[in-house]
Amino acid sequence: MAPPPMILESVWLDKCRVEDAEVKYHEKLASQHAGLVVEGVGLKVGVAVPDSGVSSQRFEEIEKENKLLKKVTEDLRADVSKLFARVAALEKAAGTPQVNGVNEEAVEADDDDDDEDLFGDTDDEDAEELAKIKAERIAAYDAKKAKKPTLIAKSNIILDVKPWDDETDMKELEKKVREIKTDGLLWGTGKLVPVAYGIKKLQISCVVEDDKVGTDFLEEKITNIEDFVQSMDVVAFNKI
């Protein structure tokens, strides 16, 4: 005889109780993955983080670093406040007026610098002082220049003075030549040099200052001795 059909069926009689157990299980899992509450400025945000030992440790390190930075910032703020207070006390003791914690004299000095015309005309006193200094320097330069010996350009000239004939008195001719005198002219040695047919010429040297005496002057003066001199030639002209 075959069993009744109900015996072969799988009947779930405790479904409600099982569903309640499943809900509680999921709630338990959710409680294990509780969110980390991060406090901000006027804001709280719940962040669900995985139940991981490494992540929790990292968040703890970040929280410690934030606390340390906050402490350092507060210490710096306190030091700056103390410094401002100390400066204010020192300036007050020195009698320097303060304007909103700023040195009033420093502000006025800065304003004066701004008002200064960097491209304006020089004051009369400064101009006079500059002119005086310039005049003193010019005078000192002129005095130094006056003390320095001036270099005088000189030349050594050798002249050939030819007579008219062999009867010309050469000693008298030389005497007449040496009688030519002027500032910047100094006669040197002289000698008689044979030319031809018993005629001799006078070869004489002289030193002249170039700015005062030239060959044209010498030629004019010597050829003016017409009774003795036929002509004059420049044999050598050397700068000294």
GROMACS .gro file of C-alpha atoms in nm:
model
  240
    1MET     CA    1   0.000   0.000   0.000
    2ALA     CA    2   0.145   0.338  -0.098
    3PRO     CA    3   0.209   0.600   0.174
    4PRO     CA    4  -0.006   0.910   0.185
    5PRO     CA    5   0.112   1.197  -0.040
    6MET     CA    6   0.171   1.428   0.259
    7ILE     CA    7   0.438   1.198   0.393
    8LEU     CA    8   0.648   1.248   0.078
    9GLU     CA    9   0.630   1.630   0.093
   10SER     CA   10   0.892   1.848   0.282
   11VAL     CA   11   0.686   2.085   0.485
   12TRP     CA   12   0.858   2.397   0.646
   13LEU     CA   13   0.645   2.452   0.950
   14ASP     CA   14   0.889   2.690   1.137
   15LYS     CA   15   0.944   2.943   0.853
   16CYS     CA   16   0.858   3.248   1.065
   17ARG     CA   17   1.098   3.148   1.337
   18VAL     CA   18   1.376   3.088   1.085
   19GLU     CA   19   1.318   3.425   0.917
   20ASP     CA   20   1.343   3.599   1.255
   21ALA     CA   21   1.670   3.420   1.322
   22GLU     CA   22   1.805   3.530   0.982
   23VAL     CA   23   1.715   3.893   1.049
   24LYS     CA   24   1.892   3.884   1.385
   25TYR     CA   25   2.195   3.725   1.218
   26HIS     CA   26   2.223   4.005   0.964
   27GLU     CA   27   2.177   4.267   1.239
   28LYS     CA   28   2.460   4.107   1.430
   29LEU     CA   29   2.684   4.124   1.123
   30ALA     CA   30   2.591   4.486   1.075
   31SER     CA   31   2.680   4.568   1.437
   32GLN     CA   32   3.019   4.409   1.389
   33HIS     CA   33   3.085   4.645   1.091
   34ALA     CA   34   2.997   4.957   1.286
   35GLY     CA   35   3.082   5.291   1.121
   36LEU     CA   36   3.370   5.502   1.240
   37VAL     CA   37   3.244   5.843   1.345
   38VAL     CA   38   3.467   6.123   1.214
   39GLU     CA   39   3.420   6.462   1.379
   40GLY     CA   40   3.462   6.769   1.160
   41VAL     CA   41   3.375   7.136   1.196
   42GLY     CA   42   3.003   7.125   1.270
   43LEU     CA   43   2.969   6.785   1.089
   44LYS     CA   44   2.956   6.419   1.193
   45VAL     CA   45   2.979   6.156   0.924
   46GLY     CA   46   2.933   5.783   0.983
   47VAL     CA   47   3.171   5.580   0.772
   48ALA     CA   48   3.141   5.208   0.757
   49VAL     CA   49   3.482   5.047   0.756
   50PRO     CA   50   3.567   4.686   0.722
   51ASP     CA   51   3.661   4.494   1.029
   52SER     CA   52   4.032   4.490   0.940
   53GLY     CA   53   4.314   4.517   1.189
   54VAL     CA   54   4.544   4.700   0.945
   55SER     CA   55   4.285   4.968   0.857
   56SER     CA   56   4.197   5.032   1.220
   57GLN     CA   57   4.564   5.072   1.307
   58ARG     CA   58   4.614   5.324   1.021
   59PHE     CA   59   4.316   5.530   1.135
   60GLU     CA   60   4.455   5.535   1.486
   61GLU     CA   61   4.791   5.661   1.355
   62ILE     CA   62   4.620   5.936   1.154
   63GLU     CA   63   4.422   6.040   1.458
   64LYS     CA   64   4.740   6.061   1.665
   65GLU     CA   65   4.913   6.270   1.394
   66ASN     CA   66   4.616   6.506   1.380
   67LYS     CA   67   4.627   6.551   1.756
   68LEU     CA   68   5.002   6.618   1.742
   69LEU     CA   69   4.964   6.875   1.462
   70LYS     CA   70   4.685   7.043   1.651
   71LYS     CA   71   4.903   7.066   1.960
   72VAL     CA   72   5.196   7.210   1.759
   73THR     CA   73   4.969   7.471   1.600
   74GLU     CA   74   4.833   7.575   1.938
   75ASP     CA   75   5.187   7.604   2.078
   76LEU     CA   76   5.296   7.823   1.783
   77ARG     CA   77   4.992   8.044   1.824
   78ALA     CA   78   5.072   8.086   2.192
   79ASP     CA   79   5.438   8.173   2.117
   80VAL     CA   80   5.337   8.434   1.858
   81SER     CA   81   5.093   8.590   2.099
   82LYS     CA   82   5.365   8.609   2.366
   83LEU     CA   83   5.604   8.766   2.114
   84PHE     CA   84   5.354   9.036   2.015
   85ALA     CA   85   5.288   9.107   2.379
   86ARG     CA   86   5.659   9.140   2.452
   87VAL     CA   87   5.718   9.376   2.158
   88ALA     CA   88   5.424   9.590   2.264
   89ALA     CA   89   5.559   9.607   2.618
   90LEU     CA   90   5.906   9.710   2.500
   91GLU     CA   91   5.771   9.981   2.270
   92LYS     CA   92   5.546  10.107   2.544
   93ALA     CA   93   5.841  10.127   2.782
   94ALA     CA   94   6.037  10.321   2.516
   95GLY     CA   95   5.753  10.571   2.483
   96THR     CA   96   5.680  10.495   2.116
   97PRO     CA   97   5.309  10.540   2.042
   98GLN     CA   98   5.127  10.246   1.891
   99VAL     CA   99   4.851  10.249   1.634
  100ASN     CA  100   4.666   9.918   1.620
  101GLY     CA  101   4.980   9.741   1.741
  102VAL     CA  102   5.201   9.911   1.480
  103ASN     CA  103   5.485  10.152   1.548
  104GLU     CA  104   5.348  10.495   1.457
  105GLU     CA  105   5.694  10.646   1.400
  106ALA     CA  106   5.779  10.367   1.157
  107VAL     CA  107   5.458  10.442   0.964
  108GLU     CA  108   5.539  10.814   0.953
  109ALA     CA  109   5.894  10.743   0.837
  110ASP     CA  110   5.760  10.521   0.562
  111ASP     CA  111   5.517  10.795   0.458
  112ASP     CA  112   5.804  11.045   0.445
  113ASP     CA  113   5.999  10.811   0.218
  114ASP     CA  114   5.699  10.782  -0.012
  115ASP     CA  115   5.663  11.161  -0.028
  116GLU     CA  116   6.029  11.211  -0.123
  117ASP     CA  117   6.074  11.311  -0.485
  118LEU     CA  118   6.351  11.090  -0.613
  119PHE     CA  119   6.361  11.271  -0.946
  120GLY     CA  120   6.326  11.626  -0.818
  121ASP     CA  121   6.586  11.903  -0.834
  122THR     CA  122   6.879  11.894  -0.593
  123ASP     CA  123   6.856  12.129  -0.298
  124ASP     CA  124   7.046  12.456  -0.320
  125GLU     CA  125   7.280  12.353  -0.040
  126ASP     CA  126   7.361  12.023  -0.211
  127ALA     CA  127   7.423  12.203  -0.541
  128GLU     CA  128   7.661  12.448  -0.374
  129GLU     CA  129   7.845  12.165  -0.203
  130LEU     CA  130   7.884  11.976  -0.531
  131ALA     CA  131   8.009  12.289  -0.708
  132LYS     CA  132   8.262  12.348  -0.429
  133ILE     CA  133   8.392  11.992  -0.447
  134LYS     CA  134   8.421  12.015  -0.827
  135ALA     CA  135   8.614  12.342  -0.803
  136GLU     CA  136   8.853  12.193  -0.546
  137ARG     CA  137   8.921  11.892  -0.769
  138ILE     CA  138   8.987  12.114  -1.072
  139ALA     CA  139   9.226  12.330  -0.870
  140ALA     CA  140   9.411  12.023  -0.743
  141TYR     CA  141   9.442  11.888  -1.097
  142ASP     CA  142   9.575  12.220  -1.230
  143ALA     CA  143   9.830  12.240  -0.947
  144LYS     CA  144   9.946  11.885  -1.013
  145LYS     CA  145   9.972  11.956  -1.385
  146ALA     CA  146  10.171  12.274  -1.322
  147LYS     CA  147  10.425  12.087  -1.109
  148LYS     CA  148  10.476  11.823  -1.377
  149PRO     CA  149  10.762  11.921  -1.609
  150THR     CA  150  10.655  11.985  -1.964
  151LEU     CA  151  10.829  11.780  -2.229
  152ILE     CA  152  10.998  12.013  -2.480
  153ALA     CA  153  11.046  11.877  -2.829
  154LYS     CA  154  11.397  11.940  -2.957
  155SER     CA  155  11.591  11.857  -3.272
  156ASN     CA  156  11.957  11.832  -3.370
  157ILE     CA  157  12.028  11.994  -3.708
  158ILE     CA  158  12.350  11.986  -3.916
  159LEU     CA  159  12.389  12.263  -4.172
  160ASP     CA  160  12.616  12.312  -4.470
  161VAL     CA  161  12.700  12.678  -4.530
  162LYS     CA  162  12.872  12.739  -4.866
  163PRO     CA  163  13.084  13.050  -4.934
  164TRP     CA  164  13.114  13.243  -5.260
  165ASP     CA  165  13.465  13.136  -5.345
  166ASP     CA  166  13.796  13.024  -5.204
  167GLU     CA  167  13.883  13.378  -5.098
  168THR     CA  168  13.598  13.399  -4.847
  169ASP     CA  169  13.717  13.430  -4.487
  170MET     CA  170  13.567  13.112  -4.338
  171LYS     CA  171  13.651  13.208  -3.981
  172GLU     CA  172  13.461  13.533  -4.021
  173LEU     CA  173  13.177  13.344  -4.188
  174GLU     CA  174  13.150  13.106  -3.891
  175LYS     CA  175  13.164  13.401  -3.653
  176LYS     CA  176  12.876  13.570  -3.836
  177VAL     CA  177  12.671  13.250  -3.823
  178ARG     CA  178  12.723  13.205  -3.451
  179GLU     CA  179  12.613  13.564  -3.394
  180ILE     CA  180  12.261  13.456  -3.490
  181LYS     CA  181  12.092  13.419  -3.153
  182THR     CA  182  11.730  13.356  -3.052
  183ASP     CA  183  11.535  13.179  -2.781
  184GLY     CA  184  11.545  12.803  -2.840
  185LEU     CA  185  11.866  12.802  -3.049
  186LEU     CA  186  12.197  12.659  -2.931
  187TRP     CA  187  12.497  12.634  -3.167
  188GLY     CA  188  12.723  12.328  -3.156
  189THR     CA  189  13.051  12.228  -3.313
  190GLY     CA  190  13.160  12.343  -3.658
  191LYS     CA  191  13.423  12.230  -3.908
  192LEU     CA  192  13.547  12.314  -4.256
  193VAL     CA  193  13.486  12.052  -4.522
  194PRO     CA  194  13.664  12.071  -4.861
  195VAL     CA  195  13.435  12.100  -5.163
  196ALA     CA  196  13.648  12.155  -5.477
  197TYR     CA  197  13.915  12.385  -5.625
  198GLY     CA  198  14.031  12.486  -5.279
  199ILE     CA  199  13.683  12.590  -5.171
  200LYS     CA  200  13.569  12.477  -4.831
  201LYS     CA  201  13.223  12.485  -4.676
  202LEU     CA  202  13.126  12.533  -4.311
  203GLN     CA  203  12.948  12.234  -4.159
  204ILE     CA  204  12.795  12.338  -3.828
  205SER     CA  205  12.548  12.174  -3.588
  206CYS     CA  206  12.284  12.324  -3.365
  207VAL     CA  207  12.008  12.220  -3.125
  208VAL     CA  208  11.670  12.389  -3.158
  209GLU     CA  209  11.338  12.379  -2.980
  210ASP     CA  210  11.086  12.274  -3.241
  211ASP     CA  211  10.813  12.511  -3.122
  212LYS     CA  212  11.048  12.813  -3.140
  213VAL     CA  213  11.303  12.761  -3.417
  214GLY     CA  214  11.268  12.598  -3.757
  215THR     CA  215  11.484  12.542  -4.064
  216ASP     CA  216  11.312  12.827  -4.247
  217PHE     CA  217  11.424  13.069  -3.974
  218LEU     CA  218  11.784  12.943  -3.992
  219GLU     CA  219  11.798  12.961  -4.371
  220GLU     CA  220  11.663  13.315  -4.374
  221LYS     CA  221  11.907  13.442  -4.113
  222ILE     CA  222  12.216  13.269  -4.258
  223THR     CA  223  12.154  13.363  -4.623
  224ASN     CA  224  12.113  13.724  -4.511
  225ILE     CA  225  12.491  13.721  -4.452
  226GLU     CA  226  12.526  13.802  -4.821
  227ASP     CA  227  12.894  13.906  -4.817
  228PHE     CA  228  13.003  13.560  -4.702
  229VAL     CA  229  12.725  13.308  -4.770
  230GLN     CA  230  12.620  13.180  -5.109
  231SER     CA  231  12.369  12.915  -4.990
  232MET     CA  232  12.268  12.688  -4.703
  233ASP     CA  233  12.158  12.324  -4.701
  234VAL     CA  234  12.022  12.096  -4.428
  235VAL     CA  235  12.242  11.787  -4.406
  236ALA     CA  236  12.070  11.612  -4.113
  237PHE     CA  237  11.762  11.667  -3.901
  238ASN     CA  238  11.716  11.438  -3.599
  239LYS     CA  239  11.461  11.457  -3.319
  240ILE     CA  240  11.607  11.445  -2.971
   0.00000   0.00000   0.00000
